[in-house]
Short mmCIF file of C-alpha atoms in Angstrom, two decimals:
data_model
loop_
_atom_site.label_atom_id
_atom_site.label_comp_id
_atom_site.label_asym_id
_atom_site.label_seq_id
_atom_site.Cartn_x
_atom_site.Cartn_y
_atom_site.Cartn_z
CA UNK A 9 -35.54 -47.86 46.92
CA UNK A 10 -39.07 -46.97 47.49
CA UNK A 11 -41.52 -48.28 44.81
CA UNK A 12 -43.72 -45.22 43.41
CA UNK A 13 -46.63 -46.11 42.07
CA UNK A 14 -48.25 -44.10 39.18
CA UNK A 15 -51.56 -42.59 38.45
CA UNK A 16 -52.52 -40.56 35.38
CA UNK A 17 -55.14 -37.42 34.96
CA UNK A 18 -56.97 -37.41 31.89
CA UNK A 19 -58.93 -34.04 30.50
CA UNK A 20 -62.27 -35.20 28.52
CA UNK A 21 -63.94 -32.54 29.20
CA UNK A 22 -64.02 -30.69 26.26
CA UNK A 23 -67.05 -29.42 24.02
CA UNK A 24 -65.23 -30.21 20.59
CA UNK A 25 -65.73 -26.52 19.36
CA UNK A 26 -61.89 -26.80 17.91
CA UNK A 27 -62.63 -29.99 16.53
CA UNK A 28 -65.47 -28.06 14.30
CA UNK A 29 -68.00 -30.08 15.55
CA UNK A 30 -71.07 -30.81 17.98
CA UNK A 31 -69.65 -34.00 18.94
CA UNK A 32 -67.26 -33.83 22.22
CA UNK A 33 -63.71 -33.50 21.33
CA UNK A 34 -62.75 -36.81 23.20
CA UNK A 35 -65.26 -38.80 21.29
CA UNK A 36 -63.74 -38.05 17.65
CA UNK A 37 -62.42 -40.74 15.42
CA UNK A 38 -58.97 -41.34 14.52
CA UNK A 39 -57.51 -44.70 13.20
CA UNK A 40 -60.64 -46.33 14.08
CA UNK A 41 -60.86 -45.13 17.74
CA UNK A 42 -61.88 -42.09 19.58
CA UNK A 43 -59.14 -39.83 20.48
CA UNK A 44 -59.83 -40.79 24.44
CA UNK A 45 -59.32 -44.26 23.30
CA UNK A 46 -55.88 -43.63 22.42
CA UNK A 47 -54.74 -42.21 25.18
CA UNK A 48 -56.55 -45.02 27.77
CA UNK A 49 -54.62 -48.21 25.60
CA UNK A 50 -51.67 -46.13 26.04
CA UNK A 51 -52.07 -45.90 29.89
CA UNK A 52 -52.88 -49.27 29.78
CA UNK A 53 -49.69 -50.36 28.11
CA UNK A 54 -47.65 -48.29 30.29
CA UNK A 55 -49.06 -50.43 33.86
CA UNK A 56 -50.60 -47.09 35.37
CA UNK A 57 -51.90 -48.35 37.83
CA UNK A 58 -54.63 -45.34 38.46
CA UNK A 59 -56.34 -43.66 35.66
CA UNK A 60 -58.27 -40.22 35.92
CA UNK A 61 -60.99 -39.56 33.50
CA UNK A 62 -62.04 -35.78 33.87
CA UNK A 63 -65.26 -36.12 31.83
CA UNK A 64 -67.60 -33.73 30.25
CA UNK A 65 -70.31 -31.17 32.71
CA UNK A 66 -73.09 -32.94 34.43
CA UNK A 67 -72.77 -36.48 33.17
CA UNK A 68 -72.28 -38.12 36.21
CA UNK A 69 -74.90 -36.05 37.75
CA UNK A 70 -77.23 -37.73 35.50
CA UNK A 71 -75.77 -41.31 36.27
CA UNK A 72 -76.11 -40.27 40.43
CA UNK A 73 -79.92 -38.96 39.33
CA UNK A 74 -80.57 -42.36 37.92
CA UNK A 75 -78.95 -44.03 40.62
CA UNK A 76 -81.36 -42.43 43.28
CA UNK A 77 -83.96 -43.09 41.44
CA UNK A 78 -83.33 -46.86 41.08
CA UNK A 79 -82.37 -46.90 44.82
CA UNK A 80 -78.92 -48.40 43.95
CA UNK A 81 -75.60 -47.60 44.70
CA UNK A 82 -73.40 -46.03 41.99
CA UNK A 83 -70.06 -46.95 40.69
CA UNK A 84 -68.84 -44.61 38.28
CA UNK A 85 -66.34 -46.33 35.75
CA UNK A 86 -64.15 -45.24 32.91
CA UNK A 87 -63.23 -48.00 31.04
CA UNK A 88 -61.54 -47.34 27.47
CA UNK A 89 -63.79 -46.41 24.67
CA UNK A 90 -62.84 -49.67 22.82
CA UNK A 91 -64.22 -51.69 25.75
CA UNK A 92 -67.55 -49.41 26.12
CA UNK A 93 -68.18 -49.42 22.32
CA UNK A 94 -67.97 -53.42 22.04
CA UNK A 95 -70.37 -54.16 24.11
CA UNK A 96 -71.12 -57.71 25.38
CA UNK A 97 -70.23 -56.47 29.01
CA UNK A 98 -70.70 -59.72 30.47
CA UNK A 99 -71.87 -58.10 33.99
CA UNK A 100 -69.13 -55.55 34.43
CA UNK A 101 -71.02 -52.78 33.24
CA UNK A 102 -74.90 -51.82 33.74
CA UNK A 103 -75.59 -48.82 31.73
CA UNK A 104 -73.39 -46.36 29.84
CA UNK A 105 -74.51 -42.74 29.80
CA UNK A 106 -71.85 -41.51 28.28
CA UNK A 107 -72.98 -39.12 25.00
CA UNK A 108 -73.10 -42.42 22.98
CA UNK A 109 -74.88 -41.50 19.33
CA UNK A 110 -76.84 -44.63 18.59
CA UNK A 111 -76.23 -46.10 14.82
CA UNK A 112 -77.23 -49.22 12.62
CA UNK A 113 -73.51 -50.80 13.64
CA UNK A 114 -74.02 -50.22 17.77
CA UNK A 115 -77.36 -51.30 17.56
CA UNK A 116 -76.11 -54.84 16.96
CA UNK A 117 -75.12 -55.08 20.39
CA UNK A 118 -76.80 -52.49 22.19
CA UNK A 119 -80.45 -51.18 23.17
CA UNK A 120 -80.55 -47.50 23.46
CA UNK A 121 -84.16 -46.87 25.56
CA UNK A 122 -83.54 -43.37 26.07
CA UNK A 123 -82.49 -40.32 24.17
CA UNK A 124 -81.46 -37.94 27.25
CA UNK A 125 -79.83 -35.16 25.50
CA UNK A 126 -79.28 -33.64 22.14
CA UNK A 127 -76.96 -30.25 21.10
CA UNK A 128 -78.45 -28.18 19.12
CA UNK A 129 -77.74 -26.32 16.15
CA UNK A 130 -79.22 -21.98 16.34
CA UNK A 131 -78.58 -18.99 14.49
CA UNK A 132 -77.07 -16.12 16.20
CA UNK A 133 -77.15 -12.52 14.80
CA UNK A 134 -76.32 -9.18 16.37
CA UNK A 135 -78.55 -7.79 18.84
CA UNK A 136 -79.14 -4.83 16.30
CA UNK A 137 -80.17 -7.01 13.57
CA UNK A 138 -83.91 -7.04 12.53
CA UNK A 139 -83.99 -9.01 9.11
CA UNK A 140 -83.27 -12.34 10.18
CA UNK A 141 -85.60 -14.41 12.31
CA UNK A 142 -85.39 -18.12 11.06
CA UNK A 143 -83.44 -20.04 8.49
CA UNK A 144 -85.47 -19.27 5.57
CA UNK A 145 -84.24 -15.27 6.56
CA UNK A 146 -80.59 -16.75 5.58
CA UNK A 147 -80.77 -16.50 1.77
CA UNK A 148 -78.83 -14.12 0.54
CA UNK A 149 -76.85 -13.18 4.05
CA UNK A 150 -73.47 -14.01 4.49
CA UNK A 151 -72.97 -16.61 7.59
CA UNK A 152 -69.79 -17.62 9.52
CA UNK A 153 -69.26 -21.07 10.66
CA UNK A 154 -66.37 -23.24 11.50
CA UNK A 155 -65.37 -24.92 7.89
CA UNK A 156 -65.61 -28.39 7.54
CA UNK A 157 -68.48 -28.93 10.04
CA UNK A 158 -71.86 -29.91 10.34
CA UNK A 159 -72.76 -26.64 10.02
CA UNK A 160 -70.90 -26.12 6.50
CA UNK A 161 -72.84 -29.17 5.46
CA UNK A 162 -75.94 -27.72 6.25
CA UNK A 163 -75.89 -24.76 4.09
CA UNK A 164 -75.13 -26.58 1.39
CA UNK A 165 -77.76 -28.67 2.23
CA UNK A 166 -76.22 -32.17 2.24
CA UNK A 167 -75.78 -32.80 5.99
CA UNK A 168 -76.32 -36.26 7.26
CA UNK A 169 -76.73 -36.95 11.33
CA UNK A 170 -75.23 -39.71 12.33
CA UNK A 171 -77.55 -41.97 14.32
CA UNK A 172 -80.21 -40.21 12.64
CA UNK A 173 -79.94 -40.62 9.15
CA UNK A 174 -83.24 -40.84 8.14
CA UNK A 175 -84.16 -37.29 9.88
CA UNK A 176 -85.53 -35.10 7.01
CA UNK A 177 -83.79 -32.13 7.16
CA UNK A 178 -85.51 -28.63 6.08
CA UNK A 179 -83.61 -26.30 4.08
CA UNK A 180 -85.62 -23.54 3.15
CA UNK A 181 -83.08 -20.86 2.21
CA UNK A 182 -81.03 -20.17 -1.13
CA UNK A 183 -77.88 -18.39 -2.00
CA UNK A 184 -75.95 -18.19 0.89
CA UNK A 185 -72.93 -16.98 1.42
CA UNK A 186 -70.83 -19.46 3.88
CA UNK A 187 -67.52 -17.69 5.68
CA UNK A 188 -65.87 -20.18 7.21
CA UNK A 189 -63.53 -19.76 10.17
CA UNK A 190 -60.98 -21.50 12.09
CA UNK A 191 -62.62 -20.89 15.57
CA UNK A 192 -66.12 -19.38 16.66
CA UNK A 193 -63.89 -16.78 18.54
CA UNK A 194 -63.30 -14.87 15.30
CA UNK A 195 -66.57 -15.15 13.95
CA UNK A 196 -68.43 -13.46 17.31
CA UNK A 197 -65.77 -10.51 16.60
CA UNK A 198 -66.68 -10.01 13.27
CA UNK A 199 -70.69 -10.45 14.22
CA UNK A 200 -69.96 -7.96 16.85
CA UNK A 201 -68.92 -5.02 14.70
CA UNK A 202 -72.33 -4.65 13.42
CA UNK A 203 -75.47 -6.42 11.59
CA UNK A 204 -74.37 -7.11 7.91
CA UNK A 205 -70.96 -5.17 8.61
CA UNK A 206 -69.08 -8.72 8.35
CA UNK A 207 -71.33 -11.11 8.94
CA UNK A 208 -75.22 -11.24 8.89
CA UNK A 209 -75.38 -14.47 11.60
CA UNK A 210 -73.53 -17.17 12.39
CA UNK A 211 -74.35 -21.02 12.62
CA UNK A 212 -73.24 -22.66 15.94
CA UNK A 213 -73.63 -24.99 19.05
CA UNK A 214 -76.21 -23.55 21.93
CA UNK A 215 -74.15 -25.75 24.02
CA UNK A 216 -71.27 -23.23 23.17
CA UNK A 217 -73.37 -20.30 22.23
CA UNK A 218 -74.85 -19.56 25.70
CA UNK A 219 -72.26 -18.40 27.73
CA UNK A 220 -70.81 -16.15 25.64
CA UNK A 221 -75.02 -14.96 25.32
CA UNK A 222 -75.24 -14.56 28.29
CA UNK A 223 -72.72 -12.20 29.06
CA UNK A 224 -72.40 -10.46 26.10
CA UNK A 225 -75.49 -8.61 24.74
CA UNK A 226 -74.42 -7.45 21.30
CA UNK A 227 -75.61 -11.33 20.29
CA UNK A 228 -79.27 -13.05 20.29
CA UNK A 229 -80.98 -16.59 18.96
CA UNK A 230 -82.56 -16.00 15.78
CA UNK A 231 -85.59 -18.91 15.48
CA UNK A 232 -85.67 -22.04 16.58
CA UNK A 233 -82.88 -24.72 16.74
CA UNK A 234 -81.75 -26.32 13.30
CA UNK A 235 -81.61 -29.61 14.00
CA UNK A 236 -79.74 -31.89 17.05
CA UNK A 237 -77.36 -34.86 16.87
CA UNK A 238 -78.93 -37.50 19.55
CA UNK A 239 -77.00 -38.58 22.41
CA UNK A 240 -78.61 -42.00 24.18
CA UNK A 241 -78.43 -44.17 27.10
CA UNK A 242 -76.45 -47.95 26.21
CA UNK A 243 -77.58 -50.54 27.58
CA UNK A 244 -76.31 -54.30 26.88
CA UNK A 245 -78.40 -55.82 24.03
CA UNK A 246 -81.62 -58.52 24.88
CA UNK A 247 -82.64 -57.38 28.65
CA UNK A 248 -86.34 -56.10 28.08
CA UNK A 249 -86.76 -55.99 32.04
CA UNK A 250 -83.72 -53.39 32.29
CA UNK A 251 -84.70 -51.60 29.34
CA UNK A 252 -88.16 -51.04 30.62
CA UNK A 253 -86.55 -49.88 34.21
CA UNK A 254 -84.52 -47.49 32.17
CA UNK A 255 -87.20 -46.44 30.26
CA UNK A 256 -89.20 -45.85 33.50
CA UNK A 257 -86.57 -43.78 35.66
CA UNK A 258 -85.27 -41.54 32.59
CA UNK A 259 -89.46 -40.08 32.51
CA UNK A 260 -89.30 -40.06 36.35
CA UNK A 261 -86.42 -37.75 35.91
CA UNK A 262 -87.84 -35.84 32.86
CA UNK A 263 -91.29 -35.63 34.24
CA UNK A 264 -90.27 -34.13 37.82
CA UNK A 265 -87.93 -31.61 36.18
CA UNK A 266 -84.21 -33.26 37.07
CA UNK A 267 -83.02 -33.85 33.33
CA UNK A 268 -84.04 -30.11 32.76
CA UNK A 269 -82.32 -28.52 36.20
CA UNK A 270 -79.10 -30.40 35.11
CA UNK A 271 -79.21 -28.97 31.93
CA UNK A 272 -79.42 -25.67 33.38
CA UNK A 273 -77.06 -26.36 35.94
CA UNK A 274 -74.50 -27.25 33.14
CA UNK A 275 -75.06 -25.48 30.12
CA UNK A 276 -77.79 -22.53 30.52
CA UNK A 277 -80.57 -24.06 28.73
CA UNK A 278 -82.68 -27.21 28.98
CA UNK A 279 -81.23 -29.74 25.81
CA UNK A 280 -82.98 -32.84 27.36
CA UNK A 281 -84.89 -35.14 25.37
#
């Protein structure tokens, strides 16, 4: 009998708008783990012997722009989330750029030199609409969000970013009226019947926004961005001579435009840091 061997295909890519959140889908918690974590153990128990990580838009085109810049040859890797989150690589790894949000507890064993991206919060209201240009033109307007997400927590002005928990949040709008929904799907077809018809905005991701504004004109950014939850370059904890080189080809990359282009590339709008 001929011995088969087995590979598996994993699909990370996705933006974690079902998962009522900012945060990629893969990268959410359950039992103590991300949900990607899971599934690479399990692949791990099961002696496949080639594993597949289909990862998020334009992350490793950041990792080959880095790579080019330090004159080095890449190897991309996609080691469990257990084994990236530990830390203490012991040589195997270099650098993970991998939408990693830097906290008290990962700052034990890592340095994070660079914030490279964040996702950003906006307001979108119908193209009509002329009353609402910021977040203080919320009170009083009746906004749709996904329940249960960062979104819902800041209207009711208790919202807490992780990895950046001592950002001072402004809230300078009362009495308004949250609609939550299941997806963001339902919410733009509600918008879309009309300013203050169903909705008067709606609170969402620009990462997810775009797209849909740019081919479909009966939406528009109202103000500026809310606030973003950071997403950092991990490095190994200790090496001041790699976090300096880090340091130094992350502004290469931001000063000649390549952090930006990828950002447009990917997602329609520059969200580098």
């Amino acid at each position: 009998m001929t011995k088969r061997s087995t590979a598996a295909i994993v699909l990370a890519a996705g933006l974690g708008t079902r998962m009522k959140s900012t945060r990629p889908k893969v990268m959410h918690h359950v039992g103590g783990r991300p949900l990607i974590g899971h599934v690479l153990a399990t692949l791990k128990d099961l002696n496949v012997e080639r594993v597949v990580v289909v990862i998020g838009p334009g992350m490793d085109d950041v990792a080959k722009a880095v790579a080019q810049k330090l004159g080095v040859k890449l190897r991309l890797e996609t080691p469990s989330w257990d084994v990236i989150a530990a830390g203490r690589w012991s040589g195997r790894y270099d650098i993970c750029i991998c939408s990693m949000t830097p906290s008290k507890a990962r700052a034990e064993v890592f340095d994070f030199p660079v914030e490279y991206y964040a996702s950003p919060a906006v307001i979108v209201v119908n193209a009509t609409d002329d009353r609402i240009h910021n977040a203080k033109d919320l009170s009083g307007k009746k906004v749709g969000l996904t329940s249960a997400s960062s979104y819902e927590s800041y209207l009711n002005k208790n919202l807490v970013i992780e990895g950046a928990e001592d950002t001072q949040l402004q809230y300078p709008f009362d009495d308004v009226q949250i609609a939550p929904y299941d997806t963001d799907n339902v919410a733009f077809q509600d918008l879309g019947l009309g300013a203050g018809v169903r909705l008067d905005a709606i609170l969402t991701n620009l990462v997810t926004a775009q797209p849909r504004l740019n081919q479909d004109k009966r939406f528009k950014l109202a103000g500026p961005a809310l606030y973003s939850e950071p997403n950092s370059v991990a490095i190994e904890k200790g090496d001041a001579q790699w976090d300096a080189k880090v340091r130094e080809v992350f502004a290469q990359l931001k000063q000649d435009g390549t952090l930006s282009q990828l950002s447009q590339k990917w997602i329609g709008a520059d969200i580098s840091q």
